[in-house]
Amino acid sequence: DQQVKQNSPSLSVQEGRISILNCDYTNSMFDYFLWYKKYPAEGPTFLISISSIKDKNEDGRFTVFLNKSAKHLSLHIVPSQPGDSAVYFCAAAEVNDYKLSFGAGTTVTVRA
Amino acid sequence: ETGVTQTPRHLVMGMTNKKSLKCEQHLGHNAMYWYKQSAKKPLELMFVYSLEERVENNSVPSRFSPECPNSSHLFLHLHTLQPEDSALYLCASSETSGGSYYEQYFGPGTRLTVT
């Protein structure tokens, strides 16, 4: 039973524009959410996170928004750069649990 | 070496072979994880070790056997695998307490092909 879903397997965006990646979850016990970025032949690397007590967290060009009532979060990348081309995974954890549940990933391609 | 390393990076094995995957973390973390990533699927958590004790085994077939001899090293022993076991196997580590314990650090993975 997949508790974290990324329904868009791919996204193509022009350099300089905004990339919006979406993630939905079903487990109401999730209280911490993370985004990971993965390049080919490398492991995923942590990008940004958000606690359930917040609805927005910003780090440079990356902003994560959380809508708890809709069980939905999104990652905004603005402006998108060619180096942002990668697979992005959404992940979530329950209260006081260090195990993560991952989505299937969204492949972002930034066009020059 | 820094971060999380995995060897080998690529492995091709027959269904009757026995091989092992190795993971080493240089971050001083006290939890280590094995994940399986198949194409277009979520990362599947296989095993978790916390303070060298196995705390999670997600119904993984017995042909996969983990070993954690100390907090820095993690192995995945493989025997009589099936072609559907072909995937990217990722190792990760993290703390298990404190403010950033959800943040897992991943190795580059081992691309396994079972023929």
Short mmCIF file of C-alpha atoms in Angstrom, two decimals:
data_model
loop_
_atom_site.label_atom_id
_atom_site.label_comp_id
_atom_site.label_asym_id
_atom_site.label_seq_id
_atom_site.Cartn_x
_atom_site.Cartn_y
_atom_site.Cartn_z
CA ASP A 1 0.00 0.00 0.00
CA GLN A 2 1.72 3.11 -1.25
CA GLN A 3 1.30 5.89 1.31
CA VAL A 4 3.20 8.57 -0.60
CA LYS A 5 2.26 9.24 -4.20
CA GLN A 6 3.85 11.35 -6.88
CA ASN A 7 1.37 11.16 -9.71
CA SER A 8 3.46 13.00 -12.30
CA PRO A 9 6.33 10.79 -13.43
CA SER A 10 7.93 13.59 -15.43
CA LEU A 11 8.01 17.35 -15.81
CA SER A 12 9.64 19.49 -18.50
CA VAL A 13 10.22 23.18 -17.85
CA GLN A 14 12.09 25.97 -19.56
CA GLU A 15 15.13 27.44 -17.88
CA GLY A 16 14.22 30.41 -15.74
CA ARG A 17 10.60 29.33 -15.22
CA ILE A 18 9.05 27.76 -12.17
CA SER A 19 8.98 24.00 -11.60
CA ILE A 20 6.16 22.70 -9.42
CA LEU A 21 6.32 19.13 -8.16
CA ASN A 22 3.41 17.58 -6.33
CA CYS A 23 3.10 14.88 -3.72
CA ASP A 24 0.06 13.37 -1.99
CA TYR A 25 -0.01 11.15 1.08
CA THR A 26 -2.61 9.00 2.77
CA ASN A 27 -1.19 8.39 6.26
CA SER A 28 -2.50 10.98 8.72
CA MET A 29 0.29 10.02 11.14
CA PHE A 30 2.95 11.54 8.90
CA ASP A 31 4.32 14.67 10.55
CA TYR A 32 7.56 15.36 8.70
CA PHE A 33 8.12 15.60 4.98
CA LEU A 34 11.26 15.74 2.90
CA TRP A 35 12.30 16.16 -0.69
CA TYR A 36 15.31 14.34 -2.11
CA LYS A 37 17.05 14.91 -5.41
CA LYS A 38 18.78 12.17 -7.37
CA TYR A 39 21.16 12.41 -10.30
CA PRO A 40 21.93 9.35 -12.44
CA ALA A 41 24.55 7.04 -10.91
CA GLU A 42 24.30 8.83 -7.56
CA GLY A 43 22.29 8.24 -4.43
CA PRO A 44 19.46 10.58 -3.42
CA THR A 45 20.55 13.73 -1.59
CA PHE A 46 18.47 15.68 0.88
CA LEU A 47 17.04 18.91 -0.53
CA ILE A 48 14.50 20.46 1.83
CA SER A 49 12.06 19.44 4.53
CA ILE A 50 8.99 20.67 6.38
CA SER A 51 7.38 19.84 9.68
CA SER A 52 3.63 19.47 10.00
CA ILE A 53 3.50 22.51 12.27
CA LYS A 54 4.42 24.70 9.30
CA ASP A 55 2.80 25.27 5.95
CA LYS A 56 5.81 26.66 4.14
CA ASN A 57 9.57 26.33 4.23
CA GLU A 58 11.95 28.17 1.96
CA ASP A 59 15.60 27.60 1.15
CA GLY A 60 16.99 29.71 -1.64
CA ARG A 61 15.32 28.76 -4.90
CA PHE A 62 13.42 25.89 -3.27
CA THR A 63 10.14 26.24 -1.38
CA VAL A 64 8.02 23.45 0.01
CA PHE A 65 4.33 24.00 0.77
CA LEU A 66 2.27 21.72 2.99
CA ASN A 67 -1.54 21.49 2.98
CA LYS A 68 -2.37 19.12 5.83
CA SER A 69 -6.11 19.12 5.28
CA ALA A 70 -5.61 18.02 1.68
CA LYS A 71 -2.69 15.73 2.58
CA HIS A 72 -0.72 17.39 -0.16
CA LEU A 73 2.67 18.99 -0.47
CA SER A 74 4.47 20.65 -3.31
CA LEU A 75 8.00 21.71 -4.15
CA HIS A 76 8.55 24.92 -6.07
CA ILE A 77 11.84 25.59 -7.80
CA VAL A 78 12.26 29.12 -9.08
CA PRO A 79 14.00 29.97 -11.25
CA SER A 80 14.68 26.52 -12.71
CA GLN A 81 18.24 25.89 -13.84
CA PRO A 82 19.72 23.15 -16.08
CA GLY A 83 21.45 21.65 -13.02
CA ASP A 84 18.04 21.03 -11.50
CA SER A 85 17.41 18.28 -14.06
CA ALA A 86 17.13 15.19 -11.85
CA VAL A 87 14.66 12.83 -10.22
CA TYR A 88 12.89 14.30 -7.19
CA PHE A 89 11.52 12.05 -4.47
CA CYS A 90 8.97 13.05 -1.88
CA ALA A 91 9.31 11.27 1.50
CA ALA A 92 7.42 11.29 4.79
CA ALA A 93 7.89 10.07 8.34
CA GLU A 94 5.54 9.41 11.22
CA VAL A 95 5.86 10.99 14.63
CA ASN A 96 9.02 9.81 16.42
CA ASP A 97 9.81 7.32 13.69
CA TYR A 98 13.03 7.62 11.73
CA LYS A 99 11.86 5.42 8.87
CA LEU A 100 10.87 7.20 5.65
CA SER A 101 8.17 6.31 3.11
CA PHE A 102 9.06 7.43 -0.40
CA GLY A 103 7.12 8.30 -3.51
CA ALA A 104 8.05 6.93 -6.94
CA GLY A 105 9.77 10.13 -8.02
CA THR A 106 9.28 12.83 -10.64
CA THR A 107 11.88 13.31 -13.36
CA VAL A 108 12.46 17.00 -14.01
CA THR A 109 14.04 18.16 -17.25
CA VAL A 110 15.00 21.81 -17.52
CA ARG A 111 15.27 22.96 -21.13
CA ALA A 112 17.75 25.65 -22.09
CA GLU B 1 36.36 8.73 2.27
CA THR B 2 33.40 10.83 3.25
CA GLY B 3 29.67 10.23 3.47
CA VAL B 4 28.28 6.83 2.57
CA THR B 5 30.15 4.51 0.23
CA GLN B 6 28.95 1.33 -1.44
CA THR B 7 30.80 -1.44 -3.22
CA PRO B 8 30.59 -2.78 -5.80
CA ARG B 9 28.85 -0.16 -7.92
CA HIS B 10 27.75 -2.74 -10.47
CA LEU B 11 27.19 -6.46 -10.05
CA VAL B 12 26.04 -9.14 -12.46
CA MET B 13 25.34 -12.51 -10.94
CA GLY B 14 23.72 -15.77 -11.88
CA MET B 15 20.81 -17.22 -9.97
CA THR B 16 23.02 -19.79 -8.25
CA ASN B 17 25.75 -17.39 -7.17
CA LYS B 18 26.43 -15.97 -3.73
CA LYS B 19 27.61 -12.39 -3.46
CA SER B 20 27.67 -9.58 -0.91
CA LEU B 21 27.05 -5.86 -1.10
CA LYS B 22 29.02 -3.62 1.24
CA CYS B 23 28.13 -0.24 2.70
CA GLU B 24 30.25 2.00 4.91
CA GLN B 25 29.27 5.29 6.50
CA HIS B 26 31.75 7.88 7.75
CA LEU B 27 29.21 10.20 9.36
CA GLY B 28 29.07 8.82 12.90
CA HIS B 29 25.42 7.85 12.48
CA ASN B 30 23.81 5.09 14.53
CA ALA B 31 21.22 3.79 12.07
CA MET B 32 21.75 2.17 8.69
CA TYR B 33 19.25 1.12 6.03
CA TRP B 34 18.99 -1.02 2.90
CA TYR B 35 16.57 0.09 0.18
CA LYS B 36 15.64 -1.46 -3.13
CA GLN B 37 14.79 0.80 -6.05
CA SER B 38 13.15 -0.73 -9.10
CA ALA B 39 12.44 1.35 -12.18
CA LYS B 40 9.60 3.86 -11.75
CA LYS B 41 8.79 2.57 -8.26
CA PRO B 42 9.22 4.09 -4.82
CA LEU B 43 12.26 3.23 -2.80
CA GLU B 44 11.35 0.09 -0.86
CA LEU B 45 12.75 -0.14 2.64
CA MET B 46 14.24 -3.58 3.17
CA PHE B 47 16.11 -3.53 6.47
CA VAL B 48 16.90 -1.09 9.25
CA TYR B 49 19.64 -1.42 11.82
CA SER B 50 19.70 0.85 14.84
CA LEU B 51 22.71 0.65 17.14
CA GLU B 52 23.70 -2.54 15.28
CA GLU B 53 20.40 -4.23 16.09
CA ARG B 54 17.99 -5.10 13.31
CA VAL B 55 14.76 -3.21 13.99
CA GLU B 56 12.97 -3.63 10.69
CA ASN B 57 12.58 -6.41 8.17
CA ASN B 58 9.92 -5.55 5.64
CA SER B 59 8.92 -9.06 4.60
CA VAL B 60 12.06 -9.44 2.56
CA PRO B 61 12.71 -12.93 1.12
CA SER B 62 15.31 -14.96 2.95
CA ARG B 63 17.57 -14.96 -0.10
CA PHE B 64 18.56 -11.48 1.14
CA SER B 65 20.48 -11.62 4.41
CA PRO B 66 21.73 -8.42 6.09
CA GLU B 67 24.64 -8.12 8.48
CA CYS B 68 25.70 -5.16 10.59
CA PRO B 69 28.98 -5.93 12.38
CA ASN B 70 29.36 -2.37 13.74
CA SER B 71 27.73 1.03 13.43
CA SER B 72 29.80 1.97 10.38
CA HIS B 73 29.39 -1.11 8.21
CA LEU B 74 26.42 -2.85 6.66
CA PHE B 75 26.36 -5.83 4.35
CA LEU B 76 23.69 -7.45 2.23
CA HIS B 77 24.41 -11.09 1.46
CA LEU B 78 22.74 -12.42 -1.66
CA HIS B 79 22.11 -16.04 -2.65
CA THR B 80 19.91 -17.83 -5.16
CA LEU B 81 18.42 -14.58 -6.41
CA GLN B 82 15.73 -14.29 -9.05
CA PRO B 83 15.74 -12.08 -12.17
CA GLU B 84 13.08 -9.86 -10.56
CA ASP B 85 15.62 -8.99 -7.88
CA SER B 86 17.52 -6.94 -10.45
CA ALA B 87 17.41 -3.36 -9.17
CA LEU B 88 19.41 -0.55 -7.64
CA TYR B 89 20.25 -1.30 -4.01
CA LEU B 90 20.81 1.77 -1.89
CA CYS B 91 22.34 2.04 1.53
CA ALA B 92 21.59 4.98 3.81
CA SER B 93 22.46 6.14 7.30
CA SER B 94 21.01 8.59 9.80
CA GLU B 95 20.86 9.56 13.41
CA THR B 96 17.90 8.23 15.38
CA SER B 97 17.46 11.12 17.77
CA GLY B 98 17.85 14.85 17.69
CA GLY B 99 16.46 17.50 15.36
CA SER B 100 17.61 16.13 12.01
CA TYR B 101 17.16 12.44 12.45
CA TYR B 102 14.75 12.18 9.56
CA GLU B 103 17.51 13.19 7.18
CA GLN B 104 19.02 10.10 5.66
CA TYR B 105 22.27 10.14 3.76
CA PHE B 106 22.48 7.77 0.84
CA GLY B 107 25.29 5.98 -0.88
CA PRO B 108 25.55 5.87 -4.69
CA GLY B 109 23.96 2.42 -4.86
CA THR B 110 24.83 -0.94 -6.37
CA ARG B 111 23.22 -1.73 -9.71
CA LEU B 112 22.45 -5.45 -9.51
CA THR B 113 21.58 -7.57 -12.51
CA VAL B 114 20.53 -11.19 -11.99
CA THR B 115 20.86 -13.37 -15.07
#
